[in-house]
């Protein structure tokens, strides 16, 4: 049984996990925007805007490239929208009430 030696494939551990980087960053900035909104509102709103923009860009890229990460992009968009919309809603409510 002196046949050729079996050839082993060098498999990359990340093979098959093609996540969209913008979606990951969007989810990160979305969570960061909610946390920083508790300390400094304008910083949270800035991070929220970054999260919304990157989430939308990530969703568009994933539509054409077949990458994964749609849930992370949507999470980033939702968290960013809350951190931008909530302070604006509270400001409007204070202006109307007082």
mmCIF file with all atom_site columns, N, CA, C and O in Angstrom, residues 43-87:
data_model
loop_
_atom_site.group_PDB
_atom_site.id
_atom_site.type_symbol
_atom_site.label_atom_id
_atom_site.label_alt_id
_atom_site.label_comp_id
_atom_site.label_asym_id
_atom_site.label_entity_id
_atom_site.label_seq_id
_atom_site.pdbx_PDB_ins_code
_atom_site.Cartn_x
_atom_site.Cartn_y
_atom_site.Cartn_z
_atom_site.occupancy
_atom_site.B_iso_or_equiv
_atom_site.pdbx_formal_charge
_atom_site.auth_seq_id
_atom_site.auth_comp_id
_atom_site.auth_asym_id
_atom_site.auth_atom_id
_atom_site.pdbx_PDB_model_num
ATOM 1   N N  . UNK A 1 43 ? -22.766 63.470 21.804 1.00 0.00 ? 43 UNK A N  1
ATOM 2   C CA . UNK A 1 43 ? -21.842 62.420 21.355 1.00 0.00 ? 43 UNK A CA 1
ATOM 3   C C  . UNK A 1 43 ? -22.640 61.172 20.973 1.00 0.00 ? 43 UNK A C  1
ATOM 4   O O  . UNK A 1 43 ? -22.371 60.532 19.956 1.00 0.00 ? 43 UNK A O  1
ATOM 5   N N  . UNK A 1 44 ? -23.652 60.852 21.778 1.00 0.00 ? 44 UNK A N  1
ATOM 6   C CA . UNK A 1 44 ? -24.513 59.717 21.449 1.00 0.00 ? 44 UNK A CA 1
ATOM 7   C C  . UNK A 1 44 ? -25.243 59.912 20.137 1.00 0.00 ? 44 UNK A C  1
ATOM 8   O O  . UNK A 1 44 ? -25.401 58.975 19.355 1.00 0.00 ? 44 UNK A O  1
ATOM 9   N N  . UNK A 1 45 ? -25.673 61.142 19.880 1.00 0.00 ? 45 UNK A N  1
ATOM 10  C CA . UNK A 1 45 ? -26.353 61.427 18.616 1.00 0.00 ? 45 UNK A CA 1
ATOM 11  C C  . UNK A 1 45 ? -25.392 61.311 17.438 1.00 0.00 ? 45 UNK A C  1
ATOM 12  O O  . UNK A 1 45 ? -25.757 60.804 16.373 1.00 0.00 ? 45 UNK A O  1
ATOM 13  N N  . UNK A 1 46 ? -24.152 61.758 17.619 1.00 0.00 ? 46 UNK A N  1
ATOM 14  C CA . UNK A 1 46 ? -23.140 61.644 16.563 1.00 0.00 ? 46 UNK A CA 1
ATOM 15  C C  . UNK A 1 46 ? -22.850 60.177 16.251 1.00 0.00 ? 46 UNK A C  1
ATOM 16  O O  . UNK A 1 46 ? -22.831 59.768 15.084 1.00 0.00 ? 46 UNK A O  1
ATOM 17  N N  . UNK A 1 47 ? -22.644 59.377 17.299 1.00 0.00 ? 47 UNK A N  1
ATOM 18  C CA . UNK A 1 47 ? -22.419 57.947 17.090 1.00 0.00 ? 47 UNK A CA 1
ATOM 19  C C  . UNK A 1 47 ? -23.642 57.290 16.455 1.00 0.00 ? 47 UNK A C  1
ATOM 20  O O  . UNK A 1 47 ? -23.516 56.367 15.653 1.00 0.00 ? 47 UNK A O  1
ATOM 21  N N  . UNK A 1 48 ? -24.825 57.772 16.804 1.00 0.00 ? 48 UNK A N  1
ATOM 22  C CA . UNK A 1 48 ? -26.043 57.240 16.216 1.00 0.00 ? 48 UNK A CA 1
ATOM 23  C C  . UNK A 1 48 ? -26.126 57.522 14.724 1.00 0.00 ? 48 UNK A C  1
ATOM 24  O O  . UNK A 1 48 ? -26.531 56.655 13.942 1.00 0.00 ? 48 UNK A O  1
ATOM 25  N N  . UNK A 1 49 ? -25.750 58.724 14.330 1.00 0.00 ? 49 UNK A N  1
ATOM 26  C CA . UNK A 1 49 ? -25.748 59.055 12.898 1.00 0.00 ? 49 UNK A CA 1
ATOM 27  C C  . UNK A 1 49 ? -24.747 58.190 12.132 1.00 0.00 ? 49 UNK A C  1
ATOM 28  O O  . UNK A 1 49 ? -25.045 57.718 11.031 1.00 0.00 ? 49 UNK A O  1
ATOM 29  N N  . UNK A 1 50 ? -23.578 57.986 12.727 1.00 0.00 ? 50 UNK A N  1
ATOM 30  C CA . UNK A 1 50 ? -22.574 57.120 12.093 1.00 0.00 ? 50 UNK A CA 1
ATOM 31  C C  . UNK A 1 50 ? -23.132 55.708 11.946 1.00 0.00 ? 50 UNK A C  1
ATOM 32  O O  . UNK A 1 50 ? -22.983 55.065 10.900 1.00 0.00 ? 50 UNK A O  1
ATOM 33  N N  . UNK A 1 51 ? -23.805 55.235 12.979 1.00 0.00 ? 51 UNK A N  1
ATOM 34  C CA . UNK A 1 51 ? -24.371 53.894 12.962 1.00 0.00 ? 51 UNK A CA 1
ATOM 35  C C  . UNK A 1 51 ? -25.443 53.746 11.880 1.00 0.00 ? 51 UNK A C  1
ATOM 36  O O  . UNK A 1 51 ? -25.492 52.740 11.173 1.00 0.00 ? 51 UNK A O  1
ATOM 37  N N  . UNK A 1 52 ? -26.297 54.742 11.748 1.00 0.00 ? 52 UNK A N  1
ATOM 38  C CA . UNK A 1 52 ? -27.359 54.693 10.738 1.00 0.00 ? 52 UNK A CA 1
ATOM 39  C C  . UNK A 1 52 ? -26.764 54.671 9.330  1.00 0.00 ? 52 UNK A C  1
ATOM 40  O O  . UNK A 1 52 ? -27.152 53.851 8.495  1.00 0.00 ? 52 UNK A O  1
ATOM 41  N N  . UNK A 1 53 ? -25.817 55.554 9.074  1.00 0.00 ? 53 UNK A N  1
ATOM 42  C CA . UNK A 1 53 ? -25.217 55.643 7.734  1.00 0.00 ? 53 UNK A CA 1
ATOM 43  C C  . UNK A 1 53 ? -24.488 54.351 7.377  1.00 0.00 ? 53 UNK A C  1
ATOM 44  O O  . UNK A 1 53 ? -24.674 53.799 6.283  1.00 0.00 ? 53 UNK A O  1
ATOM 45  N N  . UNK A 1 54 ? -23.674 53.829 8.297  1.00 0.00 ? 54 UNK A N  1
ATOM 46  C CA . UNK A 1 54 ? -22.940 52.599 8.007  1.00 0.00 ? 54 UNK A CA 1
ATOM 47  C C  . UNK A 1 54 ? -23.873 51.402 7.866  1.00 0.00 ? 54 UNK A C  1
ATOM 48  O O  . UNK A 1 54 ? -23.619 50.502 7.054  1.00 0.00 ? 54 UNK A O  1
ATOM 49  N N  . UNK A 1 55 ? -24.949 51.383 8.632  1.00 0.00 ? 55 UNK A N  1
ATOM 50  C CA . UNK A 1 55 ? -25.912 50.297 8.515  1.00 0.00 ? 55 UNK A CA 1
ATOM 51  C C  . UNK A 1 55 ? -26.592 50.285 7.162  1.00 0.00 ? 55 UNK A C  1
ATOM 52  O O  . UNK A 1 55 ? -26.767 49.229 6.540  1.00 0.00 ? 55 UNK A O  1
ATOM 53  N N  . UNK A 1 56 ? -26.971 51.454 6.677  1.00 0.00 ? 56 UNK A N  1
ATOM 54  C CA . UNK A 1 56 ? -27.614 51.543 5.362  1.00 0.00 ? 56 UNK A CA 1
ATOM 55  C C  . UNK A 1 56 ? -26.640 51.164 4.252  1.00 0.00 ? 56 UNK A C  1
ATOM 56  O O  . UNK A 1 56 ? -26.982 50.412 3.331  1.00 0.00 ? 56 UNK A O  1
ATOM 57  N N  . UNK A 1 57 ? -25.417 51.659 4.342  1.00 0.00 ? 57 UNK A N  1
ATOM 58  C CA . UNK A 1 57 ? -24.402 51.305 3.336  1.00 0.00 ? 57 UNK A CA 1
ATOM 59  C C  . UNK A 1 57 ? -24.132 49.802 3.371  1.00 0.00 ? 57 UNK A C  1
ATOM 60  O O  . UNK A 1 57 ? -24.013 49.146 2.332  1.00 0.00 ? 57 UNK A O  1
ATOM 61  N N  . UNK A 1 58 ? -24.041 49.240 4.585  1.00 0.00 ? 58 UNK A N  1
ATOM 62  C CA . UNK A 1 58 ? -23.809 47.801 4.720  1.00 0.00 ? 58 UNK A CA 1
ATOM 63  C C  . UNK A 1 58 ? -24.933 46.974 4.117  1.00 0.00 ? 58 UNK A C  1
ATOM 64  O O  . UNK A 1 58 ? -24.688 45.966 3.443  1.00 0.00 ? 58 UNK A O  1
ATOM 65  N N  . UNK A 1 59 ? -26.184 47.387 4.343  1.00 0.00 ? 59 UNK A N  1
ATOM 66  C CA . UNK A 1 59 ? -27.319 46.666 3.754  1.00 0.00 ? 59 UNK A CA 1
ATOM 67  C C  . UNK A 1 59 ? -27.275 46.707 2.232  1.00 0.00 ? 59 UNK A C  1
ATOM 68  O O  . UNK A 1 59 ? -27.556 45.704 1.564  1.00 0.00 ? 59 UNK A O  1
ATOM 69  N N  . UNK A 1 60 ? -26.919 47.851 1.676  1.00 0.00 ? 60 UNK A N  1
ATOM 70  C CA . UNK A 1 60 ? -26.824 47.961 0.216  1.00 0.00 ? 60 UNK A CA 1
ATOM 71  C C  . UNK A 1 60 ? -25.717 47.073 -0.337 1.00 0.00 ? 60 UNK A C  1
ATOM 72  O O  . UNK A 1 60 ? -25.882 46.436 -1.372 1.00 0.00 ? 60 UNK A O  1
ATOM 73  N N  . UNK A 1 61 ? -24.587 47.038 0.358  1.00 0.00 ? 61 UNK A N  1
ATOM 74  C CA . UNK A 1 61 ? -23.483 46.195 -0.098 1.00 0.00 ? 61 UNK A CA 1
ATOM 75  C C  . UNK A 1 61 ? -23.854 44.718 -0.019 1.00 0.00 ? 61 UNK A C  1
ATOM 76  O O  . UNK A 1 61 ? -23.518 43.937 -0.906 1.00 0.00 ? 61 UNK A O  1
ATOM 77  N N  . UNK A 1 62 ? -24.545 44.330 1.057  1.00 0.00 ? 62 UNK A N  1
ATOM 78  C CA . UNK A 1 62 ? -24.904 42.927 1.226  1.00 0.00 ? 62 UNK A CA 1
ATOM 79  C C  . UNK A 1 62 ? -25.910 42.467 0.174  1.00 0.00 ? 62 UNK A C  1
ATOM 80  O O  . UNK A 1 62 ? -25.932 41.303 -0.199 1.00 0.00 ? 62 UNK A O  1
ATOM 81  N N  . UNK A 1 63 ? -26.746 43.356 -0.293 1.00 0.00 ? 63 UNK A N  1
ATOM 82  C CA . UNK A 1 63 ? -27.736 43.015 -1.309 1.00 0.00 ? 63 UNK A CA 1
ATOM 83  C C  . UNK A 1 63 ? -27.046 42.550 -2.590 1.00 0.00 ? 63 UNK A C  1
ATOM 84  O O  . UNK A 1 63 ? -27.542 41.671 -3.291 1.00 0.00 ? 63 UNK A O  1
ATOM 85  N N  . UNK A 1 64 ? -25.885 43.132 -2.890 1.00 0.00 ? 64 UNK A N  1
ATOM 86  C CA . UNK A 1 64 ? -25.204 42.823 -4.144 1.00 0.00 ? 64 UNK A CA 1
ATOM 87  C C  . UNK A 1 64 ? -24.068 41.812 -3.992 1.00 0.00 ? 64 UNK A C  1
ATOM 88  O O  . UNK A 1 64 ? -23.700 41.157 -4.957 1.00 0.00 ? 64 UNK A O  1
ATOM 89  N N  . UNK A 1 65 ? -23.509 41.683 -2.796 1.00 0.00 ? 65 UNK A N  1
ATOM 90  C CA . UNK A 1 65 ? -22.319 40.850 -2.644 1.00 0.00 ? 65 UNK A CA 1
ATOM 91  C C  . UNK A 1 65 ? -22.590 39.480 -2.045 1.00 0.00 ? 65 UNK A C  1
ATOM 92  O O  . UNK A 1 65 ? -21.745 38.603 -2.124 1.00 0.00 ? 65 UNK A O  1
ATOM 93  N N  . UNK A 1 66 ? -23.736 39.296 -1.413 1.00 0.00 ? 66 UNK A N  1
ATOM 94  C CA . UNK A 1 66 ? -24.030 38.008 -0.787 1.00 0.00 ? 66 UNK A CA 1
ATOM 95  C C  . UNK A 1 66 ? -23.361 37.828 0.562  1.00 0.00 ? 66 UNK A C  1
ATOM 96  O O  . UNK A 1 66 ? -23.274 36.709 1.062  1.00 0.00 ? 66 UNK A O  1
ATOM 97  N N  . UNK A 1 67 ? -22.890 38.891 1.168  1.00 0.00 ? 67 UNK A N  1
ATOM 98  C CA . UNK A 1 67 ? -22.263 38.799 2.479  1.00 0.00 ? 67 UNK A CA 1
ATOM 99  C C  . UNK A 1 67 ? -23.321 38.653 3.568  1.00 0.00 ? 67 UNK A C  1
ATOM 100 O O  . UNK A 1 67 ? -24.509 38.862 3.339  1.00 0.00 ? 67 UNK A O  1
ATOM 101 N N  . UNK A 1 68 ? -22.853 38.298 4.746  1.00 0.00 ? 68 UNK A N  1
ATOM 102 C CA . UNK A 1 68 ? -23.724 38.165 5.906  1.00 0.00 ? 68 UNK A CA 1
ATOM 103 C C  . UNK A 1 68 ? -23.635 39.415 6.766  1.00 0.00 ? 68 UNK A C  1
ATOM 104 O O  . UNK A 1 68 ? -22.753 40.238 6.599  1.00 0.00 ? 68 UNK A O  1
ATOM 105 N N  . UNK A 1 69 ? -24.555 39.541 7.728  1.00 0.00 ? 69 UNK A N  1
ATOM 106 C CA . UNK A 1 69 ? -24.507 40.640 8.676  1.00 0.00 ? 69 UNK A CA 1
ATOM 107 C C  . UNK A 1 69 ? -25.723 41.532 8.636  1.00 0.00 ? 69 UNK A C  1
ATOM 108 O O  . UNK A 1 69 ? -25.703 42.630 9.185  1.00 0.00 ? 69 UNK A O  1
ATOM 109 N N  . UNK A 1 70 ? -26.801 41.057 8.006  1.00 0.00 ? 70 UNK A N  1
ATOM 110 C CA . UNK A 1 70 ? -28.001 41.882 7.892  1.00 0.00 ? 70 UNK A CA 1
ATOM 111 C C  . UNK A 1 70 ? -28.555 42.232 9.273  1.00 0.00 ? 70 UNK A C  1
ATOM 112 O O  . UNK A 1 70 ? -28.967 43.366 9.503  1.00 0.00 ? 70 UNK A O  1
ATOM 113 N N  . UNK A 1 71 ? -28.541 41.285 10.185 1.00 0.00 ? 71 UNK A N  1
ATOM 114 C CA . UNK A 1 71 ? -29.043 41.545 11.545 1.00 0.00 ? 71 UNK A CA 1
ATOM 115 C C  . UNK A 1 71 ? -28.228 42.594 12.271 1.00 0.00 ? 71 UNK A C  1
ATOM 116 O O  . UNK A 1 71 ? -28.781 43.427 12.992 1.00 0.00 ? 71 UNK A O  1
ATOM 117 N N  . UNK A 1 72 ? -26.912 42.556 12.077 1.00 0.00 ? 72 UNK A N  1
ATOM 118 C CA . UNK A 1 72 ? -26.061 43.558 12.721 1.00 0.00 ? 72 UNK A CA 1
ATOM 119 C C  . UNK A 1 72 ? -26.307 44.944 12.138 1.00 0.00 ? 72 UNK A C  1
ATOM 120 O O  . UNK A 1 72 ? -26.331 45.928 12.872 1.00 0.00 ? 72 UNK A O  1
ATOM 121 N N  . UNK A 1 73 ? -26.506 45.018 10.840 1.00 0.00 ? 73 UNK A N  1
ATOM 122 C CA . UNK A 1 73 ? -26.779 46.312 10.209 1.00 0.00 ? 73 UNK A CA 1
ATOM 123 C C  . UNK A 1 73 ? -28.110 46.873 10.692 1.00 0.00 ? 73 UNK A C  1
ATOM 124 O O  . UNK A 1 73 ? -28.214 48.066 11.009 1.00 0.00 ? 73 UNK A O  1
ATOM 125 N N  . UNK A 1 74 ? -29.115 46.020 10.774 1.00 0.00 ? 74 UNK A N  1
ATOM 126 C CA . UNK A 1 74 ? -30.426 46.477 11.248 1.00 0.00 ? 74 UNK A CA 1
ATOM 127 C C  . UNK A 1 74 ? -30.352 46.884 12.714 1.00 0.00 ? 74 UNK A C  1
ATOM 128 O O  . UNK A 1 74 ? -30.954 47.886 13.120 1.00 0.00 ? 74 UNK A O  1
ATOM 129 N N  . UNK A 1 75 ? -29.602 46.141 13.514 1.00 0.00 ? 75 UNK A N  1
ATOM 130 C CA . UNK A 1 75 ? -29.409 46.507 14.924 1.00 0.00 ? 75 UNK A CA 1
ATOM 131 C C  . UNK A 1 75 ? -28.756 47.871 15.037 1.00 0.00 ? 75 UNK A C  1
ATOM 132 O O  . UNK A 1 75 ? -29.173 48.702 15.850 1.00 0.00 ? 75 UNK A O  1
ATOM 133 N N  . UNK A 1 76 ? -27.742 48.117 14.227 1.00 0.00 ? 76 UNK A N  1
ATOM 134 C CA . UNK A 1 76 ? -27.076 49.415 14.242 1.00 0.00 ? 76 UNK A CA 1
ATOM 135 C C  . UNK A 1 76 ? -28.006 50.540 13.834 1.00 0.00 ? 76 UNK A C  1
ATOM 136 O O  . UNK A 1 76 ? -28.002 51.619 14.431 1.00 0.00 ? 76 UNK A O  1
ATOM 137 N N  . UNK A 1 77 ? -28.839 50.290 12.822 1.00 0.00 ? 77 UNK A N  1
ATOM 138 C CA . UNK A 1 77 ? -29.783 51.314 12.372 1.00 0.00 ? 77 UNK A CA 1
ATOM 139 C C  . UNK A 1 77 ? -30.814 51.609 13.459 1.00 0.00 ? 77 UNK A C  1
ATOM 140 O O  . UNK A 1 77 ? -31.136 52.771 13.736 1.00 0.00 ? 77 UNK A O  1
ATOM 141 N N  . UNK A 1 78 ? -31.332 50.579 14.105 1.00 0.00 ? 78 UNK A N  1
ATOM 142 C CA . UNK A 1 78 ? -32.342 50.780 15.153 1.00 0.00 ? 78 UNK A CA 1
ATOM 143 C C  . UNK A 1 78 ? -31.750 51.500 16.355 1.00 0.00 ? 78 UNK A C  1
ATOM 144 O O  . UNK A 1 78 ? -32.324 52.479 16.857 1.00 0.00 ? 78 UNK A O  1
ATOM 145 N N  . UNK A 1 79 ? -30.595 51.044 16.835 1.00 0.00 ? 79 UNK A N  1
ATOM 146 C CA . UNK A 1 79 ? -29.959 51.699 17.992 1.00 0.00 ? 79 UNK A CA 1
ATOM 147 C C  . UNK A 1 79 ? -29.596 53.141 17.667 1.00 0.00 ? 79 UNK A C  1
ATOM 148 O O  . UNK A 1 79 ? -29.778 54.039 18.498 1.00 0.00 ? 79 UNK A O  1
ATOM 149 N N  . UNK A 1 80 ? -29.071 53.365 16.474 1.00 0.00 ? 80 UNK A N  1
ATOM 150 C CA . UNK A 1 80 ? -28.731 54.726 16.069 1.00 0.00 ? 80 UNK A CA 1
ATOM 151 C C  . UNK A 1 80 ? -29.954 55.609 15.969 1.00 0.00 ? 80 UNK A C  1
ATOM 152 O O  . UNK A 1 80 ? -29.929 56.781 16.367 1.00 0.00 ? 80 UNK A O  1
ATOM 153 N N  . UNK A 1 81 ? -31.046 55.062 15.454 1.00 0.00 ? 81 UNK A N  1
ATOM 154 C CA . UNK A 1 81 ? -32.286 55.842 15.339 1.00 0.00 ? 81 UNK A CA 1
ATOM 155 C C  . UNK A 1 81 ? -32.837 56.215 16.709 1.00 0.00 ? 81 UNK A C  1
ATOM 156 O O  . UNK A 1 81 ? -33.334 57.334 16.899 1.00 0.00 ? 81 UNK A O  1
ATOM 157 N N  . UNK A 1 82 ? -32.741 55.295 17.651 1.00 0.00 ? 82 UNK A N  1
ATOM 158 C CA . UNK A 1 82 ? -33.204 55.595 19.018 1.00 0.00 ? 82 UNK A CA 1
ATOM 159 C C  . UNK A 1 82 ? -32.340 56.683 19.644 1.00 0.00 ? 82 UNK A C  1
ATOM 160 O O  . UNK A 1 82 ? -32.857 57.620 20.260 1.00 0.00 ? 82 UNK A O  1
ATOM 161 N N  . UNK A 1 83 ? -31.033 56.581 19.461 1.00 0.00 ? 83 UNK A N  1
ATOM 162 C CA . UNK A 1 83 ? -30.150 57.562 20.096 1.00 0.00 ? 83 UNK A CA 1
ATOM 163 C C  . UNK A 1 83 ? -30.211 58.929 19.422 1.00 0.00 ? 83 UNK A C  1
ATOM 164 O O  . UNK A 1 83 ? -29.835 59.925 20.026 1.00 0.00 ? 83 UNK A O  1
ATOM 165 N N  . UNK A 1 84 ? -30.668 58.993 18.185 1.00 0.00 ? 84 UNK A N  1
ATOM 166 C CA . UNK A 1 84 ? -30.862 60.286 17.523 1.00 0.00 ? 84 UNK A CA 1
ATOM 167 C C  . UNK A 1 84 ? -32.277 60.797 17.769 1.00 0.00 ? 84 UNK A C  1
ATOM 168 O O  . UNK A 1 84 ? -32.486 61.978 18.061 1.00 0.00 ? 84 UNK A O  1
ATOM 169 N N  . UNK A 1 85 ? -33.252 59.918 17.646 1.00 0.00 ? 85 UNK A N  1
ATOM 170 C CA . UNK A 1 85 ? -34.643 60.330 17.734 1.00 0.00 ? 85 UNK A CA 1
ATOM 171 C C  . UNK A 1 85 ? -35.125 60.675 19.124 1.00 0.00 ? 85 UNK A C  1
ATOM 172 O O  . UNK A 1 85 ? -35.921 61.611 19.302 1.00 0.00 ? 85 UNK A O  1
ATOM 173 N N  . UNK A 1 86 ? -34.667 59.946 20.121 1.00 0.00 ? 86 UNK A N  1
ATOM 174 C CA . UNK A 1 86 ? -35.135 60.176 21.492 1.00 0.00 ? 86 UNK A CA 1
ATOM 175 C C  . UNK A 1 86 ? -34.777 61.572 22.017 1.00 0.00 ? 86 UNK A C  1
ATOM 176 O O  . UNK A 1 86 ? -35.654 62.272 22.538 1.00 0.00 ? 86 UNK A O  1
ATOM 177 N N  . UNK A 1 87 ? -33.536 62.029 21.881 1.00 0.00 ? 87 UNK A N  1
ATOM 178 C CA . UNK A 1 87 ? -33.241 63.395 22.331 1.00 0.00 ? 87 UNK A CA 1
ATOM 179 C C  . UNK A 1 87 ? -34.007 64.462 21.551 1.00 0.00 ? 87 UNK A C  1
ATOM 180 O O  . UNK A 1 87 ? -34.425 65.477 22.128 1.00 0.00 ? 87 UNK A O  1
#
